[in-house]
Amino acid sequence: MKTTDVLIIGSGIAGATAALKLAENPRRRIILVTREEDPHESNSRYAQGGIIGRGEDDSADLLVADILAAGAGASLPRAAHILAEEGPDLLQEVLVRTAGITFDHGKDGDVEYGQEAAHSRRRILHVGDGTGKAIMQGLIAALQKYPNVELLTDATAVDLITYPHHSRDPLAAYAPISCHGAYVFDRKGKSVHRTLAAVTILATGGIGRIFRNTTNPPGARGDGLAMASRAGARIVNAEYVQFHPTALSVPGAEGFLISEALRGEGAILLTPDGQPFMERYSPEWKDLAPRDVVARAIHTEMETHGYSYVMLDLASHMTPARIKTRFPNIYAECRRVGIDITREPIPVVPAAHYFCGGIAVDEWGHTSIENLYAVGEVSCTGLHGANRLASTSLLEGLVWGRRAGCAIEALWSADQEPVIPARNDIPGWDESGLTKDSDPALIQGDMQTIQNIMWHYVGLIRSGDLLSRAIRELRHLQNETETFYRKTKLSDGLIGLRNAVEVALIVSQAARHNRQSRGCHFRSDSVDGGDRLL
Ligand SMILES: Cc1cc2nc3c(=O)[nH]c(=O)nc-3n(C[C@H](O)[C@H](O)[C@H](O)COP(=O)(O)OP(=O)(O)OC[C@H]3O[C@@H](n4cnc5c(N)ncnc54)[C@H](O)[C@@H]3O)c2cc1C
């Protein structure tokens, strides 16, 4: 058993930024856990395009207008203002000065701002096309300098410890739900420990892996969302799953993201026989239309004409030398699977990319449960509304990670220290009766079933019939999984499967409930025909 002032679950940009803020106070004790062996591994690690700065002819108001336009009427204006007003300065303070990240500069020595879809200005800071990797290296290195931060790897949070659920006091039933840490599975030692904390922050990232085609790495299976849901937290906007228009469609590299920045630099989408098509779907923005419009346009082209993919042509719009310096990782990965992007177009398909909904939080990252905060992709600040504007999510993780750290620090003062529950107040993890070892083949098979259901029935174009079918099949699978879970020794895969089916149901039910097409939630049977159709 461990005790700490603050338990942070997840070491991506959001969790790491919260930890950095809290660590500034040497009296504060922080435990940061990640289920990965390598603390850099996360969705943050794979971000390519970059993070929003403030461009040369740019302003907070212009950014707010772009966020609200992309959000299709469902973005919370206050959240957009917070991000636009605080984000660019915080980026300089945390990423440049504290984490020592050097964003790309042009030949004139000035910072080089990239362009991305639906941004009215060039304002994206990047480190080649490996921005997330540079950010994670800088943040984790900065954190490791603080002796009051304990970074635990190979540690999978299983469930939040909440009252009244885990309380031994019968009167706790009359109090609001509150969080006191988490049960954490040690992947190497294969045992579950209690980590008791005065405050807990969920920073577990996204849910892309519940879909068959996704740009997300294997850890993005919605663990934090499922834990919060089981604890009774409020979850909002779960139907808004953003599909990225362009993931590589080549065996051996499926899901590898082909950044929007390529279209920002002039790349054009073509049918396999070489015809541009985006002007028919979005005469104003063409290839730089918001993601939902581009993704559905590609989907429609593929469905209508039976294409397996469409093409993205960068070679005709950029010199080979520039392609290699601006997009070195994309160039190398495509080359690895036999495509030379300096000479030929890239086969691409849409893929699940980002979860716009999440655990409802306020301006400081506080959830509907006492002592529980959520930051980054697992949370819903309202910023993204029904559709995320490109490159806002890293900045959201930074801003709300910092804000949660500030809010938690403000809870305590010299004469009011954090209150951590006593060891005897919280029951240990009960493993009695667990006889079976989990079967990886069964877990993998069930996971693939979830991914196929979500892709075919809860994907880019939804309907009431498809969603009802998905919910029926997922409920059956959830019953099977729970029975299996009650009898089987814990493993990281089993924890993930249980969470994935729970999250798949949360998304499907929200999608069936919302009969109005908006942003990235598109229903062919929309009650009003949709806001932005093809
Ligand atoms: C390929 C790709 C490219 C992207 N490009 C961009 C971009 O250019 N710009 C942009 O702004 N956004 C981009 N995004 C989105 C952005 O990367 C994410 O939204 C953001 O990084 C999420 O950060 P986070 O800190 O919330 O979560 P993550 O970075 O995903 O971190 C989650 C953390 O939680 C841990 N975790 C999860 N479950 C558990 C558990 N049960 N127990 C313990 N630990 C757990 C993980 O191990 C990890 O440490 C991209 C995403 C992808 C996948």
Coordinates of C-alpha atoms and ligand atoms in Angstrom, one line a residue:
M1 CA 0.0 0.0 0.0
K2 CA 1.2 3.5 -0.8
T3 CA -0.1 6.9 0.3
T4 CA 0.4 10.3 -1.3
D5 CA -1.0 13.8 -1.4
V6 CA -1.8 13.5 -5.1
L7 CA -2.1 10.4 -7.3
I8 CA -1.9 11.2 -11.0
I9 CA -2.9 8.4 -13.4
G10 CA -1.3 8.9 -16.8
S11 CA 2.0 10.4 -17.8
G12 CA 1.1 12.0 -21.1
I13 CA 1.2 15.8 -21.6
A14 CA -1.8 16.4 -19.3
G15 CA -0.6 14.3 -16.3
A16 CA 3.0 15.3 -16.6
T17 CA 2.1 19.0 -16.7
A18 CA -0.1 18.7 -13.6
A19 CA 2.7 16.9 -11.8
L20 CA 5.2 19.6 -12.8
K21 CA 3.0 22.3 -11.3
L22 CA 2.4 20.4 -8.0
A23 CA 6.1 19.4 -7.7
E24 CA 7.0 23.1 -7.4
N25 CA 6.0 22.8 -3.7
P26 CA 8.7 20.7 -2.1
R27 CA 6.2 19.6 0.7
R28 CA 3.8 18.1 -1.8
R29 CA 4.2 14.3 -2.5
I30 CA 3.1 13.1 -5.9
I31 CA 2.8 9.7 -7.3
L32 CA 2.5 9.5 -11.1
V33 CA 1.5 6.1 -12.5
T34 CA 1.5 4.8 -16.1
R35 CA 0.6 1.3 -17.3
E36 CA 3.5 1.5 -19.8
E37 CA 7.0 0.3 -19.2
D38 CA 8.3 3.5 -20.9
P39 CA 6.8 6.7 -19.3
H40 CA 7.0 8.5 -22.7
E41 CA 4.6 6.1 -24.3
S42 CA 1.2 7.7 -24.7
N43 CA -1.0 9.4 -27.4
S44 CA 1.0 12.5 -26.6
R45 CA 4.2 10.7 -27.8
Y46 CA 2.7 10.3 -31.3
A47 CA 1.5 13.8 -32.0
Q48 CA 3.0 14.9 -35.3
G49 CA 1.4 18.2 -36.5
G50 CA 2.2 20.3 -33.5
I51 CA 0.8 22.5 -30.8
I52 CA -0.9 25.9 -31.1
G53 CA 1.2 29.0 -30.5
R54 CA 0.3 32.6 -31.4
G55 CA 1.1 33.3 -35.0
E56 CA 2.4 36.6 -36.4
D57 CA -0.9 38.2 -37.4
D58 CA -2.8 36.2 -34.9
S59 CA -4.9 36.9 -31.7
A60 CA -6.7 35.1 -29.0
D61 CA -10.0 36.2 -30.5
L62 CA -9.1 34.7 -33.9
L63 CA -8.3 31.4 -32.4
V64 CA -11.5 31.4 -30.3
A65 CA -13.5 32.0 -33.5
D66 CA -11.7 29.1 -35.3
I67 CA -12.3 26.7 -32.3
L68 CA -16.0 27.6 -32.1
A69 CA -16.5 27.3 -35.9
A70 CA -14.9 23.8 -35.9
G71 CA -16.9 22.8 -32.8
A72 CA -20.1 23.1 -34.8
G73 CA -22.0 25.1 -32.3
A74 CA -21.3 22.8 -29.3
S75 CA -18.0 24.2 -28.1
L76 CA -18.1 26.1 -24.7
P77 CA -17.0 29.7 -25.4
R78 CA -15.5 30.1 -21.9
A79 CA -13.3 27.0 -22.4
A80 CA -12.1 28.4 -25.8
H81 CA -11.2 31.7 -24.3
I82 CA -9.3 30.1 -21.5
L83 CA -7.3 28.0 -24.0
A84 CA -6.7 30.9 -26.4
E85 CA -5.7 33.4 -23.7
E86 CA -3.6 31.3 -21.4
G87 CA -2.2 28.6 -23.9
P88 CA 0.5 30.4 -25.9
D89 CA 2.2 32.0 -22.8
L90 CA 2.0 28.7 -20.9
L91 CA 3.5 26.9 -23.8
Q92 CA 6.5 29.2 -23.6
E93 CA 6.8 28.9 -19.8
V94 CA 6.3 25.1 -19.5
L95 CA 7.5 23.6 -22.8
V96 CA 10.2 26.1 -23.9
R97 CA 11.6 27.3 -20.6
T98 CA 11.0 24.4 -18.2
A99 CA 11.1 21.4 -20.5
G100 CA 13.7 23.0 -22.9
I101 CA 11.9 22.1 -26.1
T102 CA 13.1 24.0 -29.2
F103 CA 10.4 24.3 -31.8
D104 CA 11.5 24.6 -35.5
H105 CA 12.8 27.9 -36.8
G106 CA 13.0 29.1 -40.4
K107 CA 16.1 30.3 -42.2
D108 CA 15.6 33.8 -40.9
G109 CA 15.9 32.5 -37.3
D110 CA 12.3 33.2 -36.5
V111 CA 9.9 30.5 -35.2
E112 CA 8.3 28.7 -38.1
Y113 CA 4.5 28.5 -37.8
G114 CA 2.7 25.7 -39.6
Q115 CA -0.8 25.8 -41.2
E116 CA -3.5 23.3 -40.4
A117 CA -7.0 22.6 -41.5
A118 CA -9.7 25.1 -40.4
H119 CA -7.2 27.5 -38.9
S120 CA -7.5 31.0 -40.2
R121 CA -3.8 31.8 -39.4
R122 CA -0.4 29.9 -39.5
R123 CA 0.0 29.3 -35.8
I124 CA 1.2 25.7 -35.3
L125 CA 4.5 25.2 -33.5
H126 CA 6.3 21.9 -34.4
V127 CA 9.5 19.9 -34.1
G128 CA 9.6 18.4 -37.6
D129 CA 6.7 15.9 -37.6
G130 CA 7.7 14.5 -34.2
T131 CA 6.4 17.2 -31.9
G132 CA 4.9 14.8 -29.4
K133 CA 8.1 12.8 -29.0
A134 CA 10.1 16.0 -28.3
I135 CA 7.4 17.3 -25.8
M136 CA 7.3 14.0 -23.9
Q137 CA 11.1 13.8 -23.7
G138 CA 11.3 17.3 -22.3
L139 CA 8.4 16.9 -19.8
I140 CA 9.6 13.5 -18.4
A141 CA 13.2 14.8 -18.1
A142 CA 12.0 17.9 -16.3
L143 CA 9.8 15.8 -13.9
Q144 CA 12.7 13.4 -13.1
K145 CA 14.5 16.4 -11.4
Y146 CA 11.9 16.6 -8.7
P147 CA 12.5 14.2 -5.7
N148 CA 8.9 14.7 -4.5
V149 CA 7.6 13.0 -7.7
E150 CA 7.5 9.2 -7.7
L151 CA 7.1 7.9 -11.2
L152 CA 5.7 4.3 -11.3
T153 CA 5.8 2.5 -14.6
D154 CA 4.1 -0.9 -15.5
A155 CA 1.4 0.2 -13.0
T156 CA -2.2 -0.1 -14.4
A157 CA -5.0 1.6 -12.4
V158 CA -7.9 -0.9 -12.1
D159 CA -10.5 1.1 -10.3
L160 CA -10.9 4.3 -8.3
I161 CA -11.3 4.1 -4.6
T162 CA -14.5 5.9 -3.8
Y163 CA -16.9 6.5 -1.0
P164 CA -19.5 5.3 -0.3
H165 CA -18.5 2.4 -2.6
H166 CA -15.4 1.3 -0.7
S167 CA -16.2 2.8 2.7
R168 CA -16.7 0.7 5.8
D169 CA -18.9 3.4 7.3
P170 CA -22.6 2.9 6.6
L171 CA -23.3 6.6 7.0
A172 CA -21.0 7.3 4.0
A173 CA -24.1 6.4 1.8
Y174 CA -25.6 9.9 2.7
A175 CA -22.5 11.9 1.6
P176 CA -21.6 13.0 -1.9
I177 CA -19.4 10.5 -3.9
S178 CA -15.7 11.2 -3.1
C179 CA -12.4 9.7 -4.4
H180 CA -9.5 8.5 -2.2
G181 CA -7.0 7.1 -4.6
A182 CA -7.1 3.9 -6.8
Y183 CA -6.4 0.2 -6.8
V184 CA -3.3 -0.2 -9.0
F185 CA -2.1 -3.5 -10.7
D186 CA 1.6 -4.0 -10.6
R187 CA 2.2 -5.7 -14.1
K188 CA 5.5 -7.2 -13.1
G189 CA 4.6 -8.4 -9.6
K190 CA 1.1 -9.4 -10.8
S191 CA -0.6 -8.0 -7.7
V192 CA -3.0 -5.2 -6.8
H193 CA -2.0 -2.4 -4.3
R194 CA -4.0 0.3 -2.8
T195 CA -2.7 3.8 -3.5
L196 CA -4.4 6.2 -1.1
A197 CA -4.5 9.8 -2.0
A198 CA -6.0 13.1 -0.8
V199 CA -6.7 14.0 -4.4
T200 CA -6.6 11.9 -7.6
I201 CA -6.2 13.2 -11.2
L202 CA -7.2 11.0 -14.1
A203 CA -5.0 11.7 -17.2
T204 CA -5.4 8.5 -19.0
G205 CA -6.0 9.8 -22.6
G206 CA -8.3 8.6 -25.3
I207 CA -10.3 5.7 -26.6
G208 CA -9.3 5.2 -30.2
R209 CA -8.4 1.5 -29.7
I210 CA -12.1 0.6 -29.3
F211 CA -12.4 1.1 -33.1
R212 CA -10.9 -1.2 -35.8
N213 CA -9.1 1.5 -37.7
T214 CA -7.4 4.0 -35.4
T215 CA -4.3 6.2 -35.3
N216 CA -4.0 5.6 -31.5
P217 CA -1.4 3.4 -29.9
P218 CA -2.6 0.2 -28.0
G219 CA -2.9 2.0 -24.6
A220 CA -5.8 4.2 -25.8
R221 CA -8.6 1.9 -24.6
G222 CA -10.5 4.3 -22.4
D223 CA -9.4 3.0 -18.9
G224 CA -10.0 6.3 -17.2
L225 CA -13.4 6.9 -18.7
A226 CA -14.5 3.5 -17.7
M227 CA -13.2 3.9 -14.1
A228 CA -14.9 7.2 -13.7
S229 CA -18.1 5.9 -15.1
R230 CA -18.1 2.9 -12.7
A231 CA -17.5 5.4 -9.9
G232 CA -20.5 7.5 -10.9
A233 CA -18.9 10.5 -12.6
R234 CA -20.8 12.6 -15.1
I235 CA -19.7 11.9 -18.7
V236 CA -20.7 14.2 -21.6
N237 CA -20.5 14.4 -25.4
A238 CA -19.4 10.7 -25.7
E239 CA -20.9 10.5 -29.2
Y240 CA -18.4 12.9 -30.5
V241 CA -15.5 10.7 -31.7
Q242 CA -13.3 12.4 -34.3
F243 CA -12.2 10.4 -37.2
H244 CA -9.0 11.6 -38.8
P245 CA -9.3 11.7 -42.6
T246 CA -5.9 10.4 -43.4
A247 CA -4.3 7.3 -41.9
L248 CA -1.9 5.2 -44.0
S249 CA -3.6 2.3 -45.7
V250 CA -0.7 0.0 -46.4
P251 CA -0.3 -3.5 -44.8
G252 CA 2.2 -3.4 -42.0
A253 CA 1.6 0.3 -41.2
E254 CA -2.2 0.6 -40.8
G255 CA -3.3 3.5 -38.7
F256 CA 0.0 5.4 -39.0
L257 CA -1.1 9.0 -39.1
I258 CA -0.5 11.1 -42.2
S259 CA -0.7 14.5 -40.6
E260 CA -3.1 17.2 -41.6
A261 CA 0.0 19.4 -41.9
L262 CA 0.6 17.8 -45.3
R263 CA -2.7 19.3 -46.6
G264 CA -1.7 22.5 -44.8
E265 CA 1.4 22.6 -47.0
G266 CA -0.6 22.0 -50.2
A267 CA -1.2 18.3 -50.5
I268 CA -4.4 17.4 -52.3
L269 CA -6.8 14.4 -51.9
L270 CA -7.4 12.5 -55.1
T271 CA -9.5 9.5 -56.1
P272 CA -7.4 6.4 -57.0
D273 CA -7.7 7.5 -60.7
G274 CA -6.2 10.9 -59.9
Q275 CA -9.3 13.2 -59.7
P276 CA -9.4 15.9 -56.9
F277 CA -12.8 15.7 -55.1
M278 CA -12.9 18.0 -52.0
E279 CA -14.2 21.0 -53.9
R280 CA -17.4 19.1 -54.5
Y281 CA -17.9 18.7 -50.7
S282 CA -16.5 22.0 -49.4
P283 CA -16.1 24.7 -52.1
E284 CA -14.8 27.2 -49.5
W285 CA -12.2 25.2 -47.6
K286 CA -11.6 22.3 -50.1
D287 CA -8.8 20.0 -48.8
L288 CA -8.5 22.1 -45.6
A289 CA -12.2 21.7 -44.6
P290 CA -12.8 20.6 -40.9
R291 CA -11.9 17.0 -40.2
D292 CA -15.4 15.7 -40.0
V293 CA -16.2 17.0 -43.5
V294 CA -13.1 15.7 -45.0
A295 CA -13.4 12.3 -43.3
R296 CA -17.0 11.8 -44.5
A297 CA -16.1 13.0 -48.0
I298 CA -13.5 10.3 -48.2
H299 CA -15.8 7.7 -46.7
T300 CA -18.5 8.7 -49.2
E301 CA -16.1 8.4 -52.2
M302 CA -15.0 5.0 -51.0
E303 CA -18.5 3.7 -50.4
T304 CA -20.0 5.1 -53.6
H305 CA -17.2 3.9 -55.9
G306 CA -16.0 0.9 -54.0
Y307 CA -12.5 2.3 -53.5
S308 CA -10.4 0.7 -50.7
Y309 CA -8.6 4.0 -50.1
V310 CA -8.1 7.4 -51.7
M311 CA -4.8 9.1 -52.5
L312 CA -3.0 12.1 -50.9
D313 CA -0.6 13.8 -53.3
L314 CA 2.2 15.9 -51.6
A315 CA 4.9 15.2 -54.2
S316 CA 3.3 17.6 -56.8
H317 CA 3.2 20.4 -54.3
M318 CA 6.6 20.3 -52.4
T319 CA 10.2 19.7 -53.4
P320 CA 11.7 16.3 -52.3
A321 CA 14.3 18.1 -50.2
R322 CA 11.6 20.1 -48.3
I323 CA 9.4 17.0 -47.8
K324 CA 12.3 15.2 -46.2
T325 CA 13.1 18.0 -43.8
R326 CA 9.5 19.0 -43.0
F327 CA 8.1 15.5 -42.7
P328 CA 11.0 13.2 -41.8
N329 CA 9.1 10.6 -39.8
I330 CA 6.2 10.3 -42.3
Y331 CA 8.8 10.1 -45.2
A332 CA 10.7 7.3 -43.3
E333 CA 7.6 5.3 -42.3
C334 CA 6.1 5.4 -45.8
R335 CA 9.5 4.5 -47.3
R336 CA 9.6 1.5 -44.9
V337 CA 6.5 0.1 -46.4
G338 CA 7.5 0.9 -50.0
I339 CA 6.0 4.3 -50.7
D340 CA 8.3 7.3 -51.7
I341 CA 6.2 10.3 -50.8
T342 CA 8.6 12.6 -52.7
R343 CA 7.5 10.9 -55.9
E344 CA 4.1 9.3 -55.5
P345 CA 0.8 9.8 -53.8
I346 CA 0.0 8.1 -50.5
P347 CA -3.0 5.7 -50.0
V348 CA -5.1 6.9 -47.1
V349 CA -8.3 6.0 -45.2
P350 CA -10.1 7.6 -42.3
A351 CA -9.5 6.3 -38.8
A352 CA -10.7 7.0 -35.2
H353 CA -8.4 9.6 -33.8
Y354 CA -9.7 11.7 -30.9
F355 CA -12.4 11.6 -28.3
C356 CA -14.0 15.1 -28.0
G357 CA -16.3 14.0 -25.1
G358 CA -15.2 12.7 -21.8
I359 CA -15.5 13.1 -18.0
A360 CA -17.3 16.4 -17.5
V361 CA -15.0 18.9 -15.8
D362 CA -15.1 22.6 -14.8
E363 CA -12.6 25.3 -15.6
W364 CA -10.1 23.8 -13.2
G365 CA -10.5 20.2 -14.2
H366 CA -12.7 19.2 -11.3
T367 CA -15.2 16.4 -12.0
S368 CA -18.6 15.7 -10.4
I369 CA -16.8 13.5 -7.8
E370 CA -15.2 15.1 -4.8
N371 CA -11.3 15.0 -4.8
L372 CA -11.3 13.8 -8.4
Y373 CA -9.9 15.8 -11.3
A374 CA -9.6 14.8 -14.9
V375 CA -7.3 16.5 -17.5
G376 CA -6.4 15.9 -21.2
E377 CA -8.3 13.7 -23.6
V378 CA -10.1 11.7 -20.9
S379 CA -11.9 14.9 -19.8
C380 CA -14.5 17.1 -21.5
T381 CA -13.9 20.8 -20.8
G382 CA -16.3 21.7 -23.6
L383 CA -13.5 23.1 -25.7
H384 CA -13.9 20.7 -28.7
G385 CA -17.7 20.7 -28.8
A386 CA -18.8 18.4 -31.6
N387 CA -15.5 18.5 -33.4
R388 CA -11.9 19.3 -32.4
L389 CA -9.9 21.9 -34.2
A390 CA -6.5 20.5 -35.2
S391 CA -3.7 20.8 -32.7
T392 CA -5.8 22.0 -29.8
S393 CA -5.6 18.9 -27.8
L394 CA -1.9 19.1 -26.7
L395 CA -2.5 22.6 -25.7
E396 CA -5.7 21.7 -23.8
G397 CA -3.7 19.0 -21.9
L398 CA -1.1 21.6 -21.0
V399 CA -3.6 24.3 -19.9
W400 CA -5.9 22.1 -17.9
G401 CA -3.0 20.0 -16.5
R402 CA -1.6 23.2 -15.2
R403 CA -5.0 24.5 -14.0
A404 CA -5.7 21.3 -12.1
G405 CA -2.3 21.6 -10.4
C406 CA -3.0 25.2 -9.4
A407 CA -6.5 24.4 -8.1
I408 CA -5.3 21.4 -6.0
E409 CA -2.4 23.4 -4.5
A410 CA -4.9 26.2 -3.6
L411 CA -6.9 23.6 -1.6
W412 CA -4.1 23.4 1.0
S413 CA -2.2 25.9 3.0
A414 CA 0.5 25.9 5.7
D415 CA -2.2 25.1 8.4
Q416 CA -4.4 22.9 6.3
E417 CA -2.6 19.8 5.0
P418 CA -4.0 17.1 2.6
V419 CA -6.2 14.5 4.3
I420 CA -5.4 10.9 3.3
P421 CA -7.7 8.1 4.4
A422 CA -6.3 5.7 7.0
R423 CA -5.1 2.3 5.9
N424 CA -7.9 0.5 7.8
D425 CA -10.6 2.7 6.3
I426 CA -10.2 1.1 2.8
P427 CA -10.5 -2.6 2.1
G428 CA -7.6 -4.4 0.4
W429 CA -8.1 -5.9 -3.1
D430 CA -10.0 -9.2 -2.8
E431 CA -8.5 -11.9 -4.9
S432 CA -10.1 -14.9 -3.2
G433 CA -11.8 -17.3 -5.6
L434 CA -9.8 -16.2 -8.6
T435 CA -8.6 -19.5 -9.9
K436 CA -8.2 -19.1 -13.7
D437 CA -5.3 -17.5 -15.6
S438 CA -6.6 -15.1 -18.2
D439 CA -6.4 -16.5 -21.8
P440 CA -4.7 -13.9 -24.1
A441 CA -6.4 -15.4 -27.2
L442 CA -9.8 -14.9 -25.6
I443 CA -9.0 -11.3 -24.7
Q444 CA -7.7 -10.5 -28.1
G445 CA -10.7 -12.1 -29.8
D446 CA -13.2 -10.2 -27.7
M447 CA -11.2 -7.0 -28.2
Q448 CA -11.4 -7.5 -32.0
T449 CA -15.1 -8.1 -31.7
I450 CA -15.6 -4.7 -30.0
Q451 CA -13.4 -3.0 -32.6
N452 CA -15.4 -4.4 -35.5
I453 CA -18.8 -3.6 -33.9
M454 CA -17.7 0.0 -33.2
W455 CA -16.2 0.4 -36.7
H456 CA -19.2 -0.9 -38.6
Y457 CA -22.1 0.3 -36.4
V458 CA -20.8 3.3 -34.5
G459 CA -18.4 4.7 -37.1
L460 CA -18.4 7.6 -39.5
I461 CA -22.0 7.3 -40.6
R462 CA -24.5 6.1 -37.9
S463 CA -28.2 5.3 -37.7
G464 CA -30.7 4.3 -35.0
D465 CA -30.8 0.7 -36.3
L466 CA -27.0 0.3 -36.5
L467 CA -26.6 1.8 -33.0
S468 CA -29.3 -0.5 -31.5
R469 CA -27.6 -3.5 -33.0
A470 CA -24.2 -2.4 -31.6
I471 CA -25.7 -1.9 -28.1
R472 CA -27.3 -5.4 -28.1
E473 CA -24.1 -7.1 -29.1
L474 CA -22.0 -5.0 -26.7
R475 CA -24.3 -5.8 -23.8
H476 CA -24.0 -9.5 -24.4
L477 CA -20.2 -9.1 -24.5
Q478 CA -20.2 -7.1 -21.4
N479 CA -22.1 -9.8 -19.5
E480 CA -19.7 -12.4 -20.7
T481 CA -16.7 -10.2 -19.8
E482 CA -18.0 -9.5 -16.3
T483 CA -18.5 -13.2 -15.6
F484 CA -15.0 -13.9 -16.9
Y485 CA -13.5 -11.0 -14.9
R486 CA -15.1 -12.3 -11.6
K487 CA -13.3 -15.6 -12.0
T488 CA -10.0 -14.8 -13.5
K489 CA -6.7 -13.6 -12.2
L490 CA -6.0 -10.0 -13.2
S491 CA -3.9 -9.0 -16.1
D492 CA -3.4 -5.7 -17.9
G493 CA -5.2 -7.2 -21.0
L494 CA -8.3 -8.2 -18.9
I495 CA -8.4 -4.8 -17.3
G496 CA -8.4 -3.2 -20.8
L497 CA -11.0 -5.5 -22.2
R498 CA -13.4 -4.8 -19.3
N499 CA -12.9 -1.1 -19.8
A500 CA -13.1 -1.2 -23.6
V501 CA -16.5 -2.8 -23.6
E502 CA -17.8 -0.4 -21.0
V503 CA -16.5 2.6 -23.0
A504 CA -17.9 1.2 -26.3
L505 CA -21.3 1.0 -24.6
I506 CA -21.0 4.6 -23.3
V507 CA -20.2 5.9 -26.8
S508 CA -22.9 3.8 -28.5
Q509 CA -25.6 4.8 -26.1
A510 CA -24.7 8.5 -26.3
A511 CA -24.8 8.2 -30.1
R512 CA -28.2 6.5 -30.1
H513 CA -29.6 9.1 -27.7
N514 CA -28.5 12.0 -29.9
R515 CA -30.6 11.9 -33.0
Q516 CA -29.2 15.2 -34.4
S517 CA -26.1 15.1 -36.7
R518 CA -23.5 17.6 -35.6
G519 CA -19.8 17.8 -36.1
C520 CA -18.2 14.4 -36.0
H521 CA -21.5 12.7 -34.9
F522 CA -23.3 12.0 -38.2
R523 CA -26.6 10.1 -38.4
S524 CA -28.1 9.1 -41.7
D525 CA -31.5 9.3 -39.9
S526 CA -30.8 12.7 -38.3
V527 CA -33.9 14.4 -37.1
D528 CA -33.0 17.7 -38.8
G529 CA -30.9 16.4 -41.7
G530 CA -27.7 17.5 -40.0
D531 CA -25.8 20.7 -39.7
R532 CA -23.0 20.1 -42.2
L533 CA -23.8 17.3 -44.5
L534 CA -22.0 16.1 -47.5
Ligands
LIG1 C1 -1.1 9.8 -34.1 C2 -1.6 11.0 -33.3 C3 -1.2 12.3 -33.7 C4 -1.7 13.4 -33.0 N1 -1.3 14.6 -33.4 C5 -1.6 15.7 -32.6 C6 -1.1 17.0 -32.9 O1 -0.3 17.2 -33.8 N2 -1.5 18.0 -32.1 C7 -2.4 17.9 -31.1 O2 -2.7 18.8 -30.4 N3 -2.9 16.6 -30.8 C8 -2.5 15.6 -31.5 N4 -3.0 14.3 -31.2 C9 -3.9 14.2 -30.0 C10 -3.0 14.3 -28.8 O3 -1.8 13.6 -29.0 C11 -3.8 13.7 -27.6 O4 -5.1 14.1 -27.5 C12 -3.0 14.1 -26.3 O5 -1.7 13.8 -26.4 C13 -3.6 13.4 -25.1 O6 -2.8 13.6 -24.0 P1 -3.2 13.0 -22.6 O7 -2.1 13.5 -21.7 O8 -4.6 13.4 -22.3 O9 -3.2 11.5 -22.8 P2 -2.0 10.5 -23.3 O10 -0.9 11.3 -23.9 O11 -2.6 9.5 -24.2 O12 -1.5 9.8 -22.0 C14 -2.3 8.8 -21.3 C15 -1.5 8.3 -20.2 O13 -2.3 7.5 -19.4 C16 -1.7 6.2 -19.1 N5 -2.8 5.2 -18.8 C17 -3.9 4.9 -19.5 N6 -4.6 4.0 -18.9 C18 -4.0 3.8 -17.7 C19 -4.3 3.0 -16.6 N7 -5.3 2.2 -16.5 N8 -3.4 3.0 -15.5 C20 -2.3 3.7 -15.6 N9 -2.0 4.5 -16.6 C21 -2.8 4.6 -17.6 C22 -0.9 5.9 -20.4 O14 0.0 4.9 -20.2 C23 -0.3 7.3 -20.6 O15 0.7 7.5 -19.8 C24 -2.6 13.2 -31.9 C25 -2.9 11.9 -31.5 C26 -2.4 10.8 -32.2 C27 -2.8 9.4 -31.7

